[in-house]
Amino acid sequence: MAARTESAAEWGYVSGRCAALERDLLDGAFFRELLDAPDAAAAAALLGKTTYGELFPHPASLEAYDRVLDGHLRECLDSLGEGCPPDGPVDIVRREAELRDVHGLLAESDVARGSAEEVERWASRLGGGHPWLAGFSVPAERRGLFASQPVRAFSLWTDSAFLGELRRIAAARPGLAPFLDARISLAVLGVCWRAFREGLGMEWLDGFFFRDALAAPPRRALAGAGKDPAALAKLIAPPGFEPTAEKFDETFGRQADDFLTAVARGAAYEVSGPGRVLFYVRMLWVEHLNLRLCIAAVLTPLDRADVRTRLRNG
């Protein structure tokens, strides 16, 4: 895809909006206070002092909050998207939200217990709502593998399709490539680690994850590093990312998100352009993630001390 070229003026309106909206973003002190709320009423009172004040649900439940936050994020992205040229930062966060939704459905719906045929039919329908997911098919030589664990296979394929979409956006917008390249590398690292940890070998990764749009690391090196997160990170991670190997499962998600936020912050020097928009929508994504963590800790018996260590930097 040819790189898009636009003048700074075409980004001027939405860049200005993002700069103004940044003032309303919630900071770490707020999330720590929210995490200390003794109950749902206290959490709602705190949220009532923010731009989320009119949104908190009655009665409060984790599912209700999730629906509210999903709707709020869509509305924010749709509003910003009206003033954005296509294939920009807003589309990146939209794809992130869609990926989260698809994985949520795979984990929680009846599809998780379905047969290979049911999963394949469901997967083919998803492409109608999410074009980046169109085209799912199982090669004849992978039929047996797919039938043994169809949900895991489609989950790998979904991650690959998502990263292929990010590569498409990076080709259209080279200015966003530093962020997108880091996002892709960290996703590949996370997927490979989970696959090896769960007993899925190179056959699964080759069959459903490393496809045309996603180049694989050297096969022998990848297989050799499979059980060592430090070795995997050295092979796959973007320069400068140094995960905590001894607690990789517990810390990788937060460290990866914080690394990406730092990359996005580096793009915010643009007064008017996609970098400025990228920084705001990235911070909005982090804000929603932290809200979900805090609200879950207030409404369920989660260990709040553990949740505190999982809060992302803003």
PDB file of C-alpha atoms in Angstrom, residues 114-282:
ATOM      1  CA  GLY A 114     -18.173 -25.770  20.023  1.00  0.00           C
ATOM      2  CA  SER A 115     -17.012 -28.306  17.487  1.00  0.00           C
ATOM      3  CA  ALA A 116     -14.482 -27.507  14.794  1.00  0.00           C
ATOM      4  CA  GLU A 117     -17.311 -27.029  12.286  1.00  0.00           C
ATOM      5  CA  GLU A 118     -19.148 -24.620  14.596  1.00  0.00           C
ATOM      6  CA  VAL A 119     -16.023 -22.575  15.273  1.00  0.00           C
ATOM      7  CA  GLU A 120     -15.245 -22.406  11.557  1.00  0.00           C
ATOM      8  CA  ARG A 121     -18.766 -21.204  10.710  1.00  0.00           C
ATOM      9  CA  TRP A 122     -18.628 -18.624  13.490  1.00  0.00           C
ATOM     10  CA  ALA A 123     -15.208 -17.432  12.313  1.00  0.00           C
ATOM     11  CA  SER A 124     -16.427 -16.974   8.753  1.00  0.00           C
ATOM     12  CA  ARG A 125     -19.312 -14.781   9.978  1.00  0.00           C
ATOM     13  CA  LEU A 126     -16.976 -12.506  11.952  1.00  0.00           C
ATOM     14  CA  GLY A 127     -15.436 -11.217   8.748  1.00  0.00           C
ATOM     15  CA  GLY A 128     -18.741  -9.565   7.898  1.00  0.00           C
ATOM     16  CA  GLY A 129     -18.500  -7.250  10.899  1.00  0.00           C
ATOM     17  CA  HIS A 130     -14.726  -6.917  11.056  1.00  0.00           C
ATOM     18  CA  PRO A 131     -13.210  -6.840   7.547  1.00  0.00           C
ATOM     19  CA  TRP A 132      -9.708  -7.411   8.918  1.00  0.00           C
ATOM     20  CA  LEU A 133     -10.942 -10.847  10.066  1.00  0.00           C
ATOM     21  CA  ALA A 134     -12.276 -11.849   6.650  1.00  0.00           C
ATOM     22  CA  GLY A 135     -10.828 -14.821   4.836  1.00  0.00           C
ATOM     23  CA  PHE A 136     -10.451 -17.394   7.594  1.00  0.00           C
ATOM     24  CA  SER A 137      -9.855 -20.870   6.224  1.00  0.00           C
ATOM     25  CA  VAL A 138      -8.111 -24.014   7.379  1.00  0.00           C
ATOM     26  CA  PRO A 139      -5.581 -25.562   4.977  1.00  0.00           C
ATOM     27  CA  ALA A 140      -6.231 -29.217   4.246  1.00  0.00           C
ATOM     28  CA  GLU A 141      -2.960 -30.267   5.877  1.00  0.00           C
ATOM     29  CA  ARG A 142      -3.980 -28.483   9.106  1.00  0.00           C
ATOM     30  CA  ARG A 143      -7.478 -29.932   9.413  1.00  0.00           C
ATOM     31  CA  GLY A 144      -6.534 -32.485  12.029  1.00  0.00           C
ATOM     32  CA  LEU A 145      -4.656 -29.944  14.093  1.00  0.00           C
ATOM     33  CA  PHE A 146      -7.537 -27.477  13.883  1.00  0.00           C
ATOM     34  CA  ALA A 147     -10.097 -30.112  14.885  1.00  0.00           C
ATOM     35  CA  SER A 148      -8.110 -30.996  18.001  1.00  0.00           C
ATOM     36  CA  GLN A 149      -8.336 -27.460  19.463  1.00  0.00           C
ATOM     37  CA  PRO A 150     -10.344 -25.198  17.143  1.00  0.00           C
ATOM     38  CA  VAL A 151     -10.691 -22.267  19.545  1.00  0.00           C
ATOM     39  CA  ARG A 152      -6.957 -22.088  20.176  1.00  0.00           C
ATOM     40  CA  ALA A 153      -6.274 -22.315  16.457  1.00  0.00           C
ATOM     41  CA  PHE A 154      -8.697 -19.517  15.616  1.00  0.00           C
ATOM     42  CA  SER A 155      -7.335 -17.417  18.479  1.00  0.00           C
ATOM     43  CA  LEU A 156      -3.857 -17.632  16.936  1.00  0.00           C
ATOM     44  CA  TRP A 157      -5.274 -16.805  13.504  1.00  0.00           C
ATOM     45  CA  THR A 158      -7.133 -13.802  14.963  1.00  0.00           C
ATOM     46  CA  ASP A 159      -3.946 -12.432  16.524  1.00  0.00           C
ATOM     47  CA  SER A 160      -2.173 -12.857  13.199  1.00  0.00           C
ATOM     48  CA  ALA A 161      -4.959 -11.086  11.294  1.00  0.00           C
ATOM     49  CA  PHE A 162      -4.862  -8.207  13.772  1.00  0.00           C
ATOM     50  CA  LEU A 163      -1.114  -7.790  13.343  1.00  0.00           C
ATOM     51  CA  GLY A 164      -1.524  -7.946   9.578  1.00  0.00           C
ATOM     52  CA  GLU A 165      -3.968  -5.046   9.865  1.00  0.00           C
ATOM     53  CA  LEU A 166      -1.419  -3.079  11.894  1.00  0.00           C
ATOM     54  CA  ARG A 167       1.185  -3.733   9.200  1.00  0.00           C
ATOM     55  CA  ARG A 168      -1.246  -2.381   6.616  1.00  0.00           C
ATOM     56  CA  ILE A 169      -1.746   0.813   8.641  1.00  0.00           C
ATOM     57  CA  ALA A 170       2.023   1.176   9.168  1.00  0.00           C
ATOM     58  CA  ALA A 171       2.564   0.992   5.399  1.00  0.00           C
ATOM     59  CA  ALA A 172      -0.048   3.694   4.889  1.00  0.00           C
ATOM     60  CA  ARG A 173       1.348   5.901   7.674  1.00  0.00           C
ATOM     61  CA  PRO A 174       5.123   5.581   8.045  1.00  0.00           C
ATOM     62  CA  GLY A 175       5.057   8.200  10.804  1.00  0.00           C
ATOM     63  CA  LEU A 176       3.203   5.717  13.007  1.00  0.00           C
ATOM     64  CA  ALA A 177       5.593   2.867  12.189  1.00  0.00           C
ATOM     65  CA  PRO A 178       7.771   3.191  15.340  1.00  0.00           C
ATOM     66  CA  PHE A 179       4.721   2.635  17.539  1.00  0.00           C
ATOM     67  CA  LEU A 180       3.198  -0.048  15.322  1.00  0.00           C
ATOM     68  CA  ASP A 181       6.478  -1.935  14.888  1.00  0.00           C
ATOM     69  CA  ALA A 182       6.858  -2.039  18.678  1.00  0.00           C
ATOM     70  CA  ARG A 183       3.218  -3.108  19.104  1.00  0.00           C
ATOM     71  CA  ILE A 184       3.651  -5.922  16.601  1.00  0.00           C
ATOM     72  CA  SER A 185       6.926  -7.173  18.099  1.00  0.00           C
ATOM     73  CA  LEU A 186       5.490  -7.232  21.615  1.00  0.00           C
ATOM     74  CA  ALA A 187       2.370  -9.039  20.415  1.00  0.00           C
ATOM     75  CA  VAL A 188       4.472 -11.689  18.657  1.00  0.00           C
ATOM     76  CA  LEU A 189       6.496 -12.124  21.848  1.00  0.00           C
ATOM     77  CA  GLY A 190       3.350 -12.530  23.945  1.00  0.00           C
ATOM     78  CA  VAL A 191       1.681 -14.960  21.542  1.00  0.00           C
ATOM     79  CA  CYS A 192       4.786 -17.133  21.202  1.00  0.00           C
ATOM     80  CA  TRP A 193       5.310 -17.270  24.961  1.00  0.00           C
ATOM     81  CA  ARG A 194       1.690 -18.282  25.616  1.00  0.00           C
ATOM     82  CA  ALA A 195       1.808 -20.888  22.862  1.00  0.00           C
ATOM     83  CA  PHE A 196       4.947 -22.553  24.223  1.00  0.00           C
ATOM     84  CA  ARG A 197       3.758 -22.276  27.826  1.00  0.00           C
ATOM     85  CA  GLU A 198       0.469 -23.972  26.922  1.00  0.00           C
ATOM     86  CA  GLY A 199       2.200 -26.821  25.110  1.00  0.00           C
ATOM     87  CA  LEU A 200       1.566 -25.634  21.568  1.00  0.00           C
ATOM     88  CA  GLY A 201       4.668 -26.093  19.455  1.00  0.00           C
ATOM     89  CA  MET A 202       6.008 -24.655  16.235  1.00  0.00           C
ATOM     90  CA  GLU A 203       3.449 -26.624  14.240  1.00  0.00           C
ATOM     91  CA  TRP A 204       0.666 -24.495  15.741  1.00  0.00           C
ATOM     92  CA  LEU A 205       2.495 -21.225  15.261  1.00  0.00           C
ATOM     93  CA  ASP A 206       3.424 -22.094  11.677  1.00  0.00           C
ATOM     94  CA  GLY A 207      -0.073 -23.311  10.901  1.00  0.00           C
ATOM     95  CA  PHE A 208      -2.208 -20.510  12.311  1.00  0.00           C
ATOM     96  CA  PHE A 209      -0.085 -17.540  13.414  1.00  0.00           C
ATOM     97  CA  PHE A 210       2.899 -16.961  11.141  1.00  0.00           C
ATOM     98  CA  ARG A 211       1.139 -16.367   7.853  1.00  0.00           C
ATOM     99  CA  ASP A 212       1.748 -14.184   4.792  1.00  0.00           C
ATOM    100  CA  ALA A 213       1.438 -10.830   6.556  1.00  0.00           C
ATOM    101  CA  LEU A 214       3.541 -11.835   9.550  1.00  0.00           C
ATOM    102  CA  ALA A 215       7.130 -12.947   9.171  1.00  0.00           C
ATOM    103  CA  ALA A 216       8.387 -15.597  11.568  1.00  0.00           C
ATOM    104  CA  PRO A 217      11.670 -15.338  13.480  1.00  0.00           C
ATOM    105  CA  PRO A 218      14.237 -18.017  12.577  1.00  0.00           C
ATOM    106  CA  ARG A 219      12.465 -21.290  13.295  1.00  0.00           C
ATOM    107  CA  ARG A 220      15.333 -23.023  15.089  1.00  0.00           C
ATOM    108  CA  ALA A 221      16.076 -19.996  17.260  1.00  0.00           C
ATOM    109  CA  LEU A 222      12.405 -19.578  18.129  1.00  0.00           C
ATOM    110  CA  ALA A 223      11.967 -23.228  19.062  1.00  0.00           C
ATOM    111  CA  GLY A 224      15.138 -23.106  21.161  1.00  0.00           C
ATOM    112  CA  ALA A 225      13.994 -20.021  23.054  1.00  0.00           C
ATOM    113  CA  GLY A 226      10.466 -21.276  23.600  1.00  0.00           C
ATOM    114  CA  LYS A 227      10.715 -21.991  27.332  1.00  0.00           C
ATOM    115  CA  ASP A 228      12.894 -19.018  28.253  1.00  0.00           C
ATOM    116  CA  PRO A 229      11.128 -15.633  28.252  1.00  0.00           C
ATOM    117  CA  ALA A 230      14.439 -13.761  28.386  1.00  0.00           C
ATOM    118  CA  ALA A 231      15.682 -15.588  25.292  1.00  0.00           C
ATOM    119  CA  LEU A 232      12.364 -15.005  23.535  1.00  0.00           C
ATOM    120  CA  ALA A 233      12.493 -11.311  24.362  1.00  0.00           C
ATOM    121  CA  LYS A 234      16.055 -11.044  23.048  1.00  0.00           C
ATOM    122  CA  LEU A 235      14.930 -12.682  19.801  1.00  0.00           C
ATOM    123  CA  ILE A 236      11.642 -10.850  19.242  1.00  0.00           C
ATOM    124  CA  ALA A 237      11.168  -7.767  21.439  1.00  0.00           C
ATOM    125  CA  PRO A 238      11.740  -4.222  20.159  1.00  0.00           C
ATOM    126  CA  PRO A 239      15.023  -2.498  21.107  1.00  0.00           C
ATOM    127  CA  GLY A 240      14.928  -1.133  24.630  1.00  0.00           C
ATOM    128  CA  PHE A 241      12.270  -3.492  25.978  1.00  0.00           C
ATOM    129  CA  GLU A 242      13.638  -5.482  28.905  1.00  0.00           C
ATOM    130  CA  PRO A 243      10.979  -7.628  30.609  1.00  0.00           C
ATOM    131  CA  THR A 244      11.223  -9.080  34.087  1.00  0.00           C
ATOM    132  CA  ALA A 245      11.994 -12.657  33.101  1.00  0.00           C
ATOM    133  CA  GLU A 246      11.476 -14.293  36.513  1.00  0.00           C
ATOM    134  CA  LYS A 247       7.900 -12.946  36.750  1.00  0.00           C
ATOM    135  CA  PHE A 248       7.136 -12.768  33.063  1.00  0.00           C
ATOM    136  CA  ASP A 249       3.527 -13.977  33.243  1.00  0.00           C
ATOM    137  CA  GLU A 250       2.631 -11.449  35.934  1.00  0.00           C
ATOM    138  CA  THR A 251       4.477  -8.429  34.575  1.00  0.00           C
ATOM    139  CA  PHE A 252       4.636  -8.702  30.785  1.00  0.00           C
ATOM    140  CA  GLY A 253       1.262  -7.101  30.050  1.00  0.00           C
ATOM    141  CA  ARG A 254       1.945  -4.024  32.165  1.00  0.00           C
ATOM    142  CA  GLN A 255       5.532  -3.638  30.996  1.00  0.00           C
ATOM    143  CA  ALA A 256       4.530  -3.966  27.349  1.00  0.00           C
ATOM    144  CA  ASP A 257       1.737  -1.413  27.714  1.00  0.00           C
ATOM    145  CA  ASP A 258       4.015   1.035  29.525  1.00  0.00           C
ATOM    146  CA  PHE A 259       6.661   0.642  26.816  1.00  0.00           C
ATOM    147  CA  LEU A 260       4.101   1.383  24.091  1.00  0.00           C
ATOM    148  CA  THR A 261       2.802   4.401  25.984  1.00  0.00           C
ATOM    149  CA  ALA A 262       6.349   5.758  26.165  1.00  0.00           C
ATOM    150  CA  VAL A 263       6.732   5.287  22.398  1.00  0.00           C
ATOM    151  CA  ALA A 264       3.425   7.071  21.799  1.00  0.00           C
ATOM    152  CA  ARG A 265       4.491   9.886  24.117  1.00  0.00           C
ATOM    153  CA  GLY A 266       7.540  10.382  21.926  1.00  0.00           C
ATOM    154  CA  ALA A 267       5.225  11.001  18.958  1.00  0.00           C
ATOM    155  CA  ALA A 268       3.278  13.706  20.801  1.00  0.00           C
ATOM    156  CA  TYR A 269       5.821  16.384  19.873  1.00  0.00           C
ATOM    157  CA  GLU A 270       3.739  16.984  16.739  1.00  0.00           C
ATOM    158  CA  VAL A 271       1.618  20.055  17.243  1.00  0.00           C
ATOM    159  CA  SER A 272      -0.627  18.969  14.390  1.00  0.00           C
ATOM    160  CA  GLY A 273      -0.454  15.480  12.984  1.00  0.00           C
ATOM    161  CA  PRO A 274      -1.138  11.783  13.548  1.00  0.00           C
ATOM    162  CA  GLY A 275       1.490  11.588  16.305  1.00  0.00           C
ATOM    163  CA  ARG A 276      -0.488  13.983  18.482  1.00  0.00           C
ATOM    164  CA  VAL A 277      -3.660  11.991  17.914  1.00  0.00           C
ATOM    165  CA  LEU A 278      -1.837   8.721  18.579  1.00  0.00           C
ATOM    166  CA  PHE A 279      -0.719   9.933  21.991  1.00  0.00           C
ATOM    167  CA  TYR A 280      -4.228  10.940  23.061  1.00  0.00           C
ATOM    168  CA  VAL A 281      -6.015   7.796  21.873  1.00  0.00           C
ATOM    169  CA  ARG A 282      -3.291   5.665  23.429  1.00  0.00           C
TER     170      ARG A 282
END
